[in-house]
Short mmCIF file of C-alpha atoms in Angstrom, two decimals:
data_model
loop_
_atom_site.label_atom_id
_atom_site.label_comp_id
_atom_site.label_asym_id
_atom_site.label_seq_id
_atom_site.Cartn_x
_atom_site.Cartn_y
_atom_site.Cartn_z
CA MET A 1 -14.33 15.31 16.94
CA THR A 2 -11.31 17.35 16.51
CA GLY A 3 -12.80 20.87 15.83
CA ILE A 4 -11.01 21.02 12.35
CA ALA A 5 -12.60 21.05 9.15
CA ILE A 6 -12.00 20.61 5.37
CA VAL A 7 -13.39 23.58 3.74
CA GLY A 8 -11.89 23.62 0.40
CA ALA A 9 -11.25 20.35 -1.76
CA ALA A 10 -10.62 20.01 -5.11
CA GLU A 11 -8.87 17.61 -7.89
CA THR A 12 -6.81 18.78 -11.14
CA THR A 13 -9.20 19.95 -13.80
CA GLU A 14 -8.40 16.90 -15.78
CA LEU A 15 -7.71 13.39 -14.31
CA GLY A 16 -6.36 10.36 -16.61
CA VAL A 17 -3.63 10.96 -19.27
CA ILE A 18 -2.32 14.75 -19.12
CA PRO A 19 0.85 14.82 -20.74
CA GLY A 20 0.74 18.77 -21.21
CA LEU A 21 1.32 19.06 -17.46
CA SER A 22 4.64 18.61 -15.45
CA GLU A 23 4.19 16.90 -11.93
CA ILE A 24 4.79 19.84 -10.08
CA GLN A 25 1.85 21.69 -12.11
CA LEU A 26 -0.48 19.10 -11.36
CA HIS A 27 0.08 20.06 -7.48
CA ALA A 28 -0.36 23.57 -8.63
CA ASP A 29 -3.53 23.03 -10.80
CA ALA A 30 -5.29 21.03 -7.92
CA ALA A 31 -4.21 23.95 -5.31
CA LEU A 32 -5.64 26.43 -7.73
CA ASN A 33 -8.94 24.44 -7.73
CA ALA A 34 -8.99 24.30 -3.96
CA PHE A 35 -8.42 27.92 -3.77
CA ALA A 36 -11.45 28.57 -5.81
CA ASP A 37 -13.50 25.67 -3.92
CA ALA A 38 -12.72 27.80 -0.89
CA GLY A 39 -12.77 31.38 -2.12
CA ILE A 40 -9.52 32.04 -1.02
CA SER A 41 -5.64 32.19 -2.39
CA ALA A 42 -2.26 31.23 -1.64
CA ARG A 43 -1.87 34.72 0.64
CA ASP A 44 -4.69 32.80 2.91
CA ILE A 45 -2.45 29.63 3.72
CA ASP A 46 -0.04 29.54 6.38
CA GLY A 47 0.59 25.92 6.85
CA PHE A 48 1.54 23.39 3.98
CA ALA A 49 1.91 19.79 3.66
CA THR A 50 2.88 17.45 0.44
CA ALA A 51 4.31 14.24 -0.40
CA GLY A 52 6.48 13.22 -3.20
CA PHE A 53 8.25 16.72 -3.43
CA ARG A 54 9.86 18.43 -0.60
CA PRO A 55 7.11 20.89 0.77
CA THR A 56 9.80 23.65 0.19
CA GLU A 57 9.93 23.01 -3.61
CA VAL A 58 5.92 23.21 -3.89
CA ALA A 59 5.58 25.87 -1.44
CA GLN A 60 7.74 28.27 -3.48
CA TYR A 61 6.20 27.30 -6.69
CA LEU A 62 2.68 28.12 -5.46
CA GLY A 63 4.03 31.32 -3.84
CA LEU A 64 3.08 30.43 -0.13
CA LYS A 65 4.81 31.82 2.87
CA PRO A 66 4.18 28.89 5.45
CA ARG A 67 4.85 29.00 9.00
CA TRP A 68 4.14 25.40 9.35
CA VAL A 69 5.67 22.57 7.05
CA ASP A 70 4.99 18.76 6.81
CA GLY A 71 6.67 16.90 4.20
CA THR A 72 5.61 13.15 5.60
CA SER A 73 6.08 10.85 3.37
CA VAL A 74 4.83 7.29 3.63
CA GLY A 75 3.23 6.51 0.23
CA GLY A 76 -0.40 6.71 -0.80
CA CYS A 77 -1.73 7.33 2.49
CA SER A 78 0.73 10.53 3.02
CA PHE A 79 -2.26 12.77 2.85
CA MET A 80 -4.23 11.02 5.39
CA VAL A 81 -1.38 11.39 7.75
CA HIS A 82 -1.14 15.05 6.72
CA VAL A 83 -4.67 15.67 7.63
CA ARG A 84 -3.94 14.53 10.92
CA HIS A 85 -0.82 16.39 11.61
CA ALA A 86 -2.60 19.67 10.24
CA VAL A 87 -5.18 18.83 12.88
CA ALA A 88 -2.86 18.88 15.55
CA ALA A 89 -0.80 21.84 14.22
CA ILE A 90 -4.00 23.89 13.73
CA LEU A 91 -5.26 23.07 17.30
CA ALA A 92 -1.51 23.61 18.90
CA GLY A 93 -1.48 27.20 17.30
CA HIS A 94 1.25 26.72 14.84
CA CYS A 95 -1.03 27.92 11.88
CA GLU A 96 -4.52 28.64 10.91
CA THR A 97 -5.06 27.38 7.45
CA VAL A 98 -3.34 24.40 5.84
CA LEU A 99 -2.95 23.49 2.25
CA ILE A 100 -2.47 19.82 1.40
CA THR A 101 -1.27 18.91 -2.17
CA HIS A 102 -0.85 16.01 -4.46
CA GLY A 103 0.06 15.75 -8.01
CA GLU A 104 1.65 12.83 -10.01
CA SER A 105 2.32 12.16 -13.59
CA GLY A 106 2.14 8.86 -13.12
CA LYS A 107 0.92 7.66 -16.73
CA SER A 108 2.86 10.41 -18.72
CA ARG A 109 5.77 10.87 -16.32
CA VAL A 110 6.40 14.41 -17.01
CA GLY A 111 8.91 16.00 -14.80
CA LYS A 112 9.13 12.75 -12.76
CA SER A 113 11.89 11.25 -10.91
CA GLY A 114 12.67 7.38 -11.20
CA PHE A 115 12.07 4.74 -8.31
CA ALA A 116 14.55 2.36 -7.36
CA PRO A 117 15.51 1.13 -3.83
CA ALA A 118 19.26 1.77 -2.68
CA PRO A 119 21.27 -1.46 -3.05
CA ALA A 120 22.26 -1.17 0.63
CA SER A 121 18.77 -0.93 1.94
CA PHE A 122 16.63 -3.77 3.37
CA ALA A 123 14.66 -3.51 0.07
CA GLY A 124 17.65 -3.73 -2.03
CA GLN A 125 19.61 -6.28 -0.20
CA PHE A 126 16.64 -8.82 0.67
CA GLU A 127 13.81 -8.18 -1.87
CA ALA A 128 15.32 -6.60 -5.27
CA PRO A 129 17.74 -9.70 -5.99
CA PHE A 130 14.56 -11.91 -6.01
CA GLY A 131 12.84 -10.21 -8.99
CA VAL A 132 10.47 -7.69 -7.52
CA VAL A 133 9.60 -5.06 -10.18
CA GLY A 134 7.11 -2.61 -8.77
CA PRO A 135 3.96 -2.97 -6.73
CA PRO A 136 2.45 -5.73 -8.76
CA THR A 137 4.81 -8.25 -7.62
CA MET A 138 5.31 -6.74 -3.88
CA PHE A 139 1.84 -5.98 -2.93
CA THR A 140 0.28 -9.04 -4.26
CA VAL A 141 2.52 -11.43 -2.51
CA PRO A 142 0.61 -12.14 0.62
CA VAL A 143 -2.72 -13.07 -0.97
CA LEU A 144 -2.30 -16.66 -1.75
CA ARG A 145 -1.49 -17.31 2.02
CA TYR A 146 -4.93 -15.48 2.78
CA MET A 147 -6.65 -17.59 -0.23
CA LYS A 148 -5.58 -20.89 1.66
CA ASP A 149 -5.93 -19.74 5.23
CA TYR A 150 -9.50 -18.14 4.81
CA GLY A 151 -11.06 -19.76 1.61
CA LEU A 152 -11.13 -16.57 -0.43
CA THR A 153 -11.62 -17.79 -4.10
CA HIS A 154 -10.25 -16.18 -7.35
CA GLU A 155 -14.09 -15.53 -8.23
CA GLN A 156 -14.50 -13.38 -5.15
CA LEU A 157 -10.95 -11.34 -5.73
CA ALA A 158 -12.33 -10.82 -9.12
CA MET A 159 -15.64 -9.57 -7.80
CA VAL A 160 -13.76 -6.67 -6.12
CA ALA A 161 -12.83 -5.22 -9.33
CA VAL A 162 -16.30 -6.02 -11.03
CA VAL A 163 -18.27 -4.18 -8.22
CA GLN A 164 -16.14 -1.20 -8.08
CA ARG A 165 -16.70 -1.05 -11.83
CA GLN A 166 -20.57 -0.75 -11.16
CA TRP A 167 -19.45 2.40 -8.99
CA ALA A 168 -17.12 3.71 -11.81
CA SER A 169 -20.05 3.47 -14.42
CA ARG A 170 -21.62 6.13 -12.68
CA ASN A 171 -18.88 8.49 -12.43
CA PRO A 172 -18.25 10.42 -15.59
CA ARG A 173 -14.56 11.41 -14.34
CA ALA A 174 -13.60 7.70 -13.91
CA PHE A 175 -11.02 6.42 -16.33
CA MET A 176 -12.73 3.06 -16.69
CA ARG A 177 -16.56 3.16 -16.96
CA ASP A 178 -17.51 -0.15 -18.87
CA LEU A 179 -19.05 -2.67 -16.77
CA ILE A 180 -17.15 -6.06 -16.42
CA THR A 181 -17.87 -9.61 -15.17
CA VAL A 182 -15.66 -11.95 -13.34
CA GLU A 183 -14.96 -13.81 -16.83
CA ASP A 184 -13.61 -10.39 -18.00
CA VAL A 185 -11.43 -10.18 -15.16
CA PHE A 186 -10.12 -13.87 -15.66
CA ARG A 187 -9.67 -13.24 -19.44
CA SER A 188 -7.42 -9.95 -18.99
CA ARG A 189 -3.86 -10.44 -18.85
CA MET A 190 -2.06 -12.06 -16.34
CA ILE A 191 0.19 -9.74 -14.28
CA ALA A 192 1.46 -11.67 -11.25
CA TYR A 193 -0.29 -14.90 -10.47
CA PRO A 194 -3.13 -14.69 -8.91
CA PHE A 195 -3.48 -11.25 -10.08
CA HIS A 196 -4.92 -10.16 -13.75
CA LEU A 197 -4.65 -6.80 -15.08
CA LEU A 198 -8.37 -5.67 -14.12
CA GLU A 199 -7.34 -6.74 -10.49
CA CYS A 200 -4.45 -4.21 -10.61
CA CYS A 201 -4.94 -0.36 -10.07
CA LEU A 202 -4.71 1.95 -13.05
CA VAL A 203 -1.70 4.23 -13.62
CA THR A 204 -2.99 7.63 -14.67
CA ASP A 205 -1.98 11.34 -14.01
CA GLY A 206 -3.67 13.79 -11.69
CA GLY A 207 -3.69 15.61 -8.40
CA GLY A 208 -5.66 17.00 -5.82
CA ALA A 209 -5.78 19.25 -2.84
CA LEU A 210 -7.57 19.90 0.49
CA ILE A 211 -7.77 22.98 2.76
CA LEU A 212 -8.22 22.67 6.33
CA THR A 213 -8.98 25.16 9.30
CA LYS A 214 -11.02 25.36 12.54
CA ALA A 215 -14.42 24.41 12.16
CA ASP A 216 -16.07 27.37 13.67
CA ARG A 217 -14.55 29.23 10.53
CA ALA A 218 -16.50 26.79 8.55
CA LYS A 219 -19.28 29.41 7.75
CA ASP A 220 -16.88 31.79 6.33
CA PHE A 221 -16.39 29.83 3.22
CA PRO A 222 -18.73 29.29 0.26
CA LYS A 223 -19.11 25.37 0.26
CA PRO A 224 -20.10 22.99 2.94
CA ALA A 225 -17.46 21.87 5.28
CA ALA A 226 -16.50 18.36 5.97
CA HIS A 227 -15.78 18.08 9.67
CA ILE A 228 -12.70 15.98 10.88
CA TRP A 229 -14.31 13.85 13.55
CA GLY A 230 -10.95 11.53 13.88
CA THR A 231 -7.81 10.57 12.42
CA GLY A 232 -5.35 7.68 12.59
CA GLU A 233 -2.00 6.74 11.33
CA SER A 234 0.62 4.03 11.63
CA SER A 235 3.84 2.59 10.01
CA GLU A 236 4.60 -1.28 9.78
CA THR A 237 7.26 -2.21 7.37
CA GLN A 238 9.32 -0.88 4.48
CA ILE A 239 9.33 -4.21 2.89
CA ILE A 240 6.70 -6.44 2.08
CA SER A 241 8.30 -9.68 3.48
CA GLN A 242 8.39 -8.51 7.02
CA MET A 243 4.73 -7.31 7.25
CA GLU A 244 3.66 -8.75 10.71
CA SER A 245 1.25 -11.25 9.04
CA LEU A 246 0.41 -11.93 5.49
CA THR A 247 -3.48 -11.94 6.18
CA SER A 248 -3.84 -8.64 8.15
CA SER A 249 -2.46 -5.32 8.19
CA ARG A 250 -1.29 -3.81 11.59
CA ALA A 251 -0.93 -0.64 10.33
CA PHE A 252 -4.62 -0.72 9.23
CA ARG A 253 -5.66 -1.84 12.32
CA VAL A 254 -3.58 1.11 14.55
CA ALA A 255 -4.99 3.79 12.31
CA GLY A 256 -8.55 2.65 11.95
CA SER A 257 -9.08 1.79 15.28
CA ASP A 258 -7.56 5.00 16.63
CA ALA A 259 -9.62 7.09 13.85
CA MET A 260 -12.86 5.49 15.17
CA GLY A 261 -12.02 5.80 18.67
CA GLU A 262 -11.36 9.68 18.36
CA ALA A 263 -14.30 9.90 16.20
CA GLY A 264 -16.40 8.11 19.03
CA ILE A 265 -18.32 6.04 16.20
CA ASN A 266 -19.27 2.62 15.87
CA HIS A 267 -19.20 0.41 12.72
CA SER A 268 -22.95 1.07 12.16
CA ASP A 269 -22.46 4.87 12.38
CA VAL A 270 -20.62 4.62 9.07
CA ASP A 271 -22.67 5.58 5.92
CA HIS A 272 -19.62 5.47 3.39
CA LEU A 273 -16.51 3.78 3.27
CA MET A 274 -13.33 4.14 1.37
CA ILE A 275 -10.62 1.77 1.53
CA TYR A 276 -7.39 2.25 -0.77
CA ASP A 277 -7.58 -0.40 -3.49
CA ALA A 278 -4.11 -0.48 -5.32
CA PHE A 279 -4.98 -4.19 -5.81
CA ALA A 280 -8.07 -6.25 -5.53
CA HIS A 281 -7.01 -7.57 -2.10
CA LEU A 282 -6.78 -4.40 -0.28
CA PRO A 283 -10.62 -3.80 0.29
CA ILE A 284 -10.89 -7.29 1.69
CA TYR A 285 -7.76 -6.51 4.11
CA GLY A 286 -9.25 -3.31 4.85
CA LEU A 287 -12.94 -4.46 5.74
CA GLU A 288 -11.47 -6.93 7.99
CA ASP A 289 -8.68 -4.82 9.75
CA LEU A 290 -11.16 -2.06 10.30
CA GLY A 291 -13.82 -4.48 11.71
CA PHE A 292 -16.39 -4.39 9.25
CA CYS A 293 -16.42 -7.97 8.47
CA LYS A 294 -15.11 -11.08 10.73
CA LYS A 295 -11.66 -12.33 9.69
CA GLY A 296 -12.25 -14.57 6.36
CA GLU A 297 -15.58 -13.04 5.51
CA ALA A 298 -14.64 -9.90 3.43
CA GLY A 299 -14.39 -11.78 0.19
CA ALA A 300 -18.03 -13.01 0.39
CA PHE A 301 -19.38 -9.86 1.92
CA ILE A 302 -18.18 -8.00 -1.43
CA ALA A 303 -19.26 -10.62 -3.74
CA GLU A 304 -22.62 -10.68 -2.18
CA GLY A 305 -23.12 -6.98 -3.23
CA ASN A 306 -22.75 -5.22 0.19
CA THR A 307 -20.41 -2.66 -0.92
CA ALA A 308 -21.86 -2.17 -4.69
CA PRO A 309 -24.26 0.51 -5.31
CA GLY A 310 -27.55 0.02 -3.47
CA GLY A 311 -25.77 -2.14 -0.86
CA LYS A 312 -25.54 -1.61 2.94
CA LEU A 313 -22.01 -0.21 3.22
CA PRO A 314 -21.17 1.95 0.22
CA THR A 315 -17.36 1.40 -0.63
CA ASN A 316 -14.94 3.33 -2.95
CA THR A 317 -17.87 4.87 -4.63
CA ASN A 318 -15.75 6.77 -7.14
CA GLY A 319 -14.61 3.43 -8.50
CA GLY A 320 -11.51 3.38 -6.78
CA GLY A 321 -8.01 2.71 -7.69
CA LEU A 322 -9.11 -0.20 -9.90
CA SER A 323 -11.44 1.97 -12.32
CA TYR A 324 -11.35 5.66 -11.05
CA MET A 325 -7.90 6.93 -11.17
CA HIS A 326 -4.65 5.96 -9.66
CA SER A 327 -1.52 8.13 -9.85
CA GLY A 328 0.64 6.35 -7.71
CA MET A 329 -0.32 7.97 -4.40
CA TYR A 330 -4.06 7.39 -4.39
CA GLY A 331 -4.88 8.44 -1.14
CA MET A 332 -5.81 12.11 -2.28
CA TYR A 333 -8.48 10.65 -4.50
CA ALA A 334 -9.96 8.72 -1.68
CA LEU A 335 -10.24 11.68 0.53
CA GLN A 336 -11.55 13.72 -2.29
CA GLU A 337 -14.36 11.27 -2.77
CA SER A 338 -15.18 11.19 1.10
CA VAL A 339 -15.37 15.22 1.37
CA ARG A 340 -17.75 15.13 -1.95
CA GLN A 341 -19.81 12.36 -0.29
CA VAL A 342 -20.21 14.08 3.08
CA ARG A 343 -21.01 17.76 1.08
CA GLY A 344 -23.70 15.65 -0.94
CA GLU A 345 -21.69 16.51 -4.24
CA ALA A 346 -20.41 13.11 -5.47
CA ALA A 347 -21.41 11.76 -9.28
CA ALA A 348 -22.38 8.62 -7.24
CA GLN A 349 -23.99 10.18 -4.37
CA VAL A 350 -24.96 7.94 -1.75
CA ALA A 351 -28.30 9.35 0.11
CA GLY A 352 -27.95 10.65 3.30
CA VAL A 353 -24.13 10.50 4.13
CA GLU A 354 -23.27 11.60 7.75
CA VAL A 355 -20.30 9.85 8.36
CA ALA A 356 -17.65 8.79 5.99
CA LEU A 357 -14.49 6.65 6.77
CA CYS A 358 -11.45 6.81 4.62
CA LEU A 359 -8.46 4.48 4.96
CA GLY A 360 -5.34 4.80 3.30
CA VAL A 361 -2.23 2.50 2.61
CA GLY A 362 1.18 3.73 2.19
CA GLY A 363 3.70 1.61 0.36
CA MET A 364 3.19 -2.30 0.05
CA PHE A 365 1.15 -2.53 3.49
CA GLY A 366 3.80 -0.15 4.76
CA ALA A 367 1.93 2.69 6.45
CA SER A 368 -1.56 3.52 6.91
CA GLY A 369 -3.47 6.89 7.54
CA CYS A 370 -7.20 6.86 8.51
CA ALA A 371 -9.86 9.87 8.63
CA VAL A 372 -13.38 10.02 9.93
CA LEU A 373 -15.53 12.68 8.26
CA GLY A 374 -18.81 14.11 9.13
CA ARG A 375 -21.32 16.38 7.60
CA GLN A 376 -22.12 18.12 11.00
CA PRO A 377 -19.66 19.46 13.55
CA LYS A 378 -20.38 17.23 16.45
CA GLY A 379 -19.20 13.45 16.73
CA MET B 1 21.43 -13.72 -18.93
CA PRO B 2 21.97 -10.29 -17.13
CA GLU B 3 22.29 -10.53 -13.82
CA ARG B 4 19.82 -9.82 -10.59
CA PRO B 5 20.09 -6.31 -8.81
CA LEU B 6 22.55 -7.05 -6.26
CA PRO B 7 22.58 -6.27 -2.62
CA GLN B 8 25.33 -4.10 -1.15
CA PRO B 9 26.02 -5.19 1.96
CA THR B 10 26.48 -2.71 4.92
CA PRO B 11 28.43 -3.13 8.15
CA GLU B 12 25.29 -4.47 9.89
CA THR B 13 24.67 -7.14 7.12
CA GLU B 14 27.93 -8.33 6.13
CA HIS B 15 27.99 -11.41 8.36
CA PHE B 16 24.80 -12.47 6.39
CA TRP B 17 26.33 -12.31 2.86
CA ALA B 18 29.73 -13.61 4.75
CA GLY B 19 27.79 -16.49 5.61
CA THR B 20 25.93 -17.17 2.18
CA ARG B 21 29.29 -16.86 0.49
CA SER B 22 30.44 -19.78 2.57
CA GLY B 23 27.20 -21.74 2.39
CA GLU B 24 25.52 -20.67 5.49
CA LEU B 25 22.28 -19.25 6.41
CA ARG B 26 22.87 -16.81 9.37
CA LEU B 27 20.41 -15.48 11.31
CA GLN B 28 20.34 -13.60 14.69
CA ARG B 29 18.87 -14.47 17.95
CA CYS B 30 18.54 -11.70 20.80
CA GLN B 31 20.19 -12.91 23.98
CA THR B 32 17.88 -10.90 26.37
CA CYS B 33 14.39 -12.09 24.99
CA ASP B 34 15.27 -15.01 22.74
CA THR B 35 13.84 -13.65 19.63
CA THR B 36 15.19 -15.11 16.28
CA TYR B 37 14.85 -12.27 13.60
CA PHE B 38 15.65 -11.26 9.99
CA PRO B 39 16.83 -8.97 8.24
CA PRO B 40 19.89 -8.52 9.85
CA ARG B 41 20.77 -5.58 12.31
CA PRO B 42 22.85 -5.37 15.50
CA PHE B 43 19.93 -5.14 17.98
CA CYS B 44 16.72 -6.86 18.61
CA PRO B 45 13.73 -5.29 17.11
CA GLU B 46 11.56 -7.00 19.47
CA CYS B 47 13.18 -5.60 22.74
CA SER B 48 15.76 -3.18 21.44
CA SER B 49 18.49 -5.29 23.37
CA ARG B 50 21.95 -4.94 21.58
CA HIS B 51 22.90 -8.22 23.23
CA VAL B 52 22.47 -10.43 20.03
CA GLU B 53 24.15 -13.34 18.51
CA VAL B 54 24.44 -14.50 15.03
CA PHE B 55 24.04 -18.31 14.24
CA VAL B 56 23.87 -20.97 11.52
CA ALA B 57 20.18 -21.50 10.83
CA SER B 58 18.88 -24.86 9.50
CA GLY B 59 18.32 -23.72 6.01
CA ARG B 60 14.77 -25.39 6.02
CA GLY B 61 11.54 -23.80 5.87
CA THR B 62 8.24 -23.78 4.20
CA LEU B 63 6.58 -22.03 1.10
CA GLU B 64 4.12 -19.33 2.86
CA SER B 65 3.22 -17.25 -0.04
CA TYR B 66 4.31 -16.22 -3.48
CA VAL B 67 3.10 -14.66 -6.74
CA ILE B 68 4.18 -15.69 -10.23
CA ASN B 69 5.35 -12.72 -12.15
CA HIS B 70 4.36 -12.21 -15.76
CA ARG B 71 5.93 -8.60 -16.21
CA PRO B 72 9.32 -8.62 -18.04
CA HIS B 73 12.40 -8.51 -15.92
CA PRO B 74 15.93 -8.42 -17.54
CA ALA B 75 17.22 -11.43 -15.60
CA TRP B 76 14.20 -13.73 -16.40
CA SER B 77 12.92 -14.87 -19.63
CA GLU B 78 9.75 -16.88 -18.64
CA PRO B 79 7.41 -16.03 -15.86
CA TYR B 80 9.08 -16.52 -12.11
CA ALA B 81 7.66 -16.96 -8.77
CA ILE B 82 8.80 -14.39 -6.03
CA ALA B 83 8.29 -16.47 -2.93
CA LEU B 84 7.95 -15.92 0.81
CA ILE B 85 9.62 -18.34 2.83
CA LYS B 86 8.73 -19.23 6.29
CA LEU B 87 12.09 -20.35 8.04
CA GLU B 88 12.30 -23.19 10.42
CA GLU B 89 13.40 -20.74 13.17
CA GLY B 90 10.59 -18.23 12.79
CA PRO B 91 11.53 -15.57 10.35
CA ARG B 92 10.33 -14.87 7.06
CA MET B 93 12.53 -14.08 3.92
CA MET B 94 11.76 -13.39 0.34
CA SER B 95 13.53 -15.64 -2.32
CA ASN B 96 12.76 -17.59 -5.43
CA ILE B 97 12.03 -21.53 -5.83
CA VAL B 98 14.45 -23.44 -8.17
CA GLU B 99 14.32 -26.79 -9.72
CA CYS B 100 10.59 -26.54 -9.85
CA PRO B 101 8.13 -25.55 -12.56
CA GLN B 102 7.05 -21.98 -11.94
CA THR B 103 3.23 -22.86 -11.81
CA PRO B 104 0.62 -22.94 -9.34
CA GLU B 105 0.15 -26.71 -9.59
CA SER B 106 3.94 -27.04 -8.72
CA LEU B 107 4.24 -24.51 -6.51
CA VAL B 108 2.35 -25.74 -3.47
CA LEU B 109 1.86 -23.42 -0.12
CA ASP B 110 3.29 -25.10 2.97
CA MET B 111 5.80 -27.35 1.01
CA PRO B 112 8.89 -27.85 2.59
CA LEU B 113 11.86 -26.16 1.16
CA GLN B 114 15.68 -26.21 1.61
CA VAL B 115 18.27 -23.46 0.93
CA VAL B 116 20.56 -23.86 -2.18
CA TRP B 117 23.31 -21.40 -3.12
CA GLN B 118 23.61 -19.46 -6.32
CA LYS B 119 26.76 -17.35 -6.80
CA GLN B 120 26.57 -14.14 -8.32
CA ASN B 121 30.15 -12.87 -8.18
CA GLU B 122 32.84 -12.89 -5.53
CA GLN B 123 31.21 -10.84 -2.97
CA ILE B 124 27.48 -11.88 -3.41
CA THR B 125 25.89 -15.49 -3.13
CA LEU B 126 22.02 -15.53 -2.90
CA PRO B 127 20.19 -17.81 -0.90
CA LEU B 128 17.54 -19.82 -3.00
CA PHE B 129 15.40 -22.50 -2.22
CA ARG B 130 14.46 -25.86 -3.74
CA ARG B 131 11.90 -28.32 -2.70
CA VAL B 132 12.80 -31.19 -0.42
CA VAL B 133 12.25 -34.35 -1.94
CA ALA B 134 10.92 -37.17 0.45
CA SER B 135 13.69 -40.24 0.54
CA GLY B 136 12.93 -42.62 -2.21
CA GLU B 137 10.98 -39.81 -4.44
CA HIS B 138 12.80 -38.97 -7.58
CA ARG B 139 13.16 -35.30 -8.59
#
């Protein structure tokens, strides 16, 4: 255990399509909701972390007076990494109460900057010339290797989307809630073979915010705390073509084992799991790299219903990036669901969640952050 | 056809792009630990040694993985494969497969490939790959 807890957590009031809010206001909307959740205001915050924007810009917008800032920006898992850094900063006495925000106008693109790799970067020189156009053409490219080496079938890949829709159907805030079949997945538009539309994440608008402080202060806040038992982080590659292995993420392995080690838990201790699912193969890689499944067995594990409602390892219970929401940097929403499950207030609540593990990815298998949360302070 | 987004060589990668201009696929090898690596940089990513050399690779490799992109791109009018090529010397690089239907049936994993050159302008020639045809077989 770290002795640090999440005492406030909230998403933006709306999720999905929010053309009436600019990107920075999505940060603020989530922050204000997190303040309300924790019963505090900007005056109580002395540490701040965010990604996308510079922390300076959002801190000023919110009226914060931080004595500690972190602008670590490694993609969608930046917020897991911020949690880890905030734990260290609070323990070091650099600050007492940290706010972490995310906001992204991924769909409506209000007040949003563009994305293109610099032509002199590795991505600009050694990937862009060959026709990559965004995550669907990069994140996806390792999977045929995995399918050949480990026998993962197209049906099993589609089942990841089918199972997560089962969870989303129980969540009124999920963007896509109608149950789907493997045939529905196969009939959806081809995006980048072998990935169909329904095997790719949503593109929506939203935000989220977390407030962290020492666990011994948790009783001063109105809502139950989510205690941070352990964290991990790593980075591997900025370009997908240079990931160490096409069938396993080194960043997942490092971040996951560090988080579980610090928490002092085994796989059997985990009641609830979140694995950042930008595309349908991510939960397969995550389950194996975290050690919940042996190499090559995660596709069947998911297809057999083990991660589905009623299964032995409930995973991505908000519906995930495939069905709940995906603004671009989804990690914040995975953390929010972990907090809700530990607090016992999720839409599709799993009974008796004592320990929740949340694994994030950044870039295209580029980085990872991981957090283990507990209902009780002791690990 | 509009051109692809083109690389901007840096002092550290210029030897690679000079190589493609002259029909050579140049890789680097560490003289301390013997690791062959890519993309180019003036030190070994394995052992941090600055003692590295540039050498001309065989241009041979195999198809390690790919996707067939169906989303629009200004430089392509039809779905096209974005491929990862495992080079004979060890490193992996991204490229495209030419002279081959862009279909799962024709793009068979692990098939042997050979580099071919596609000139974009006076400065930039891109390394692309085509299937190696066994002698006696007609393409």
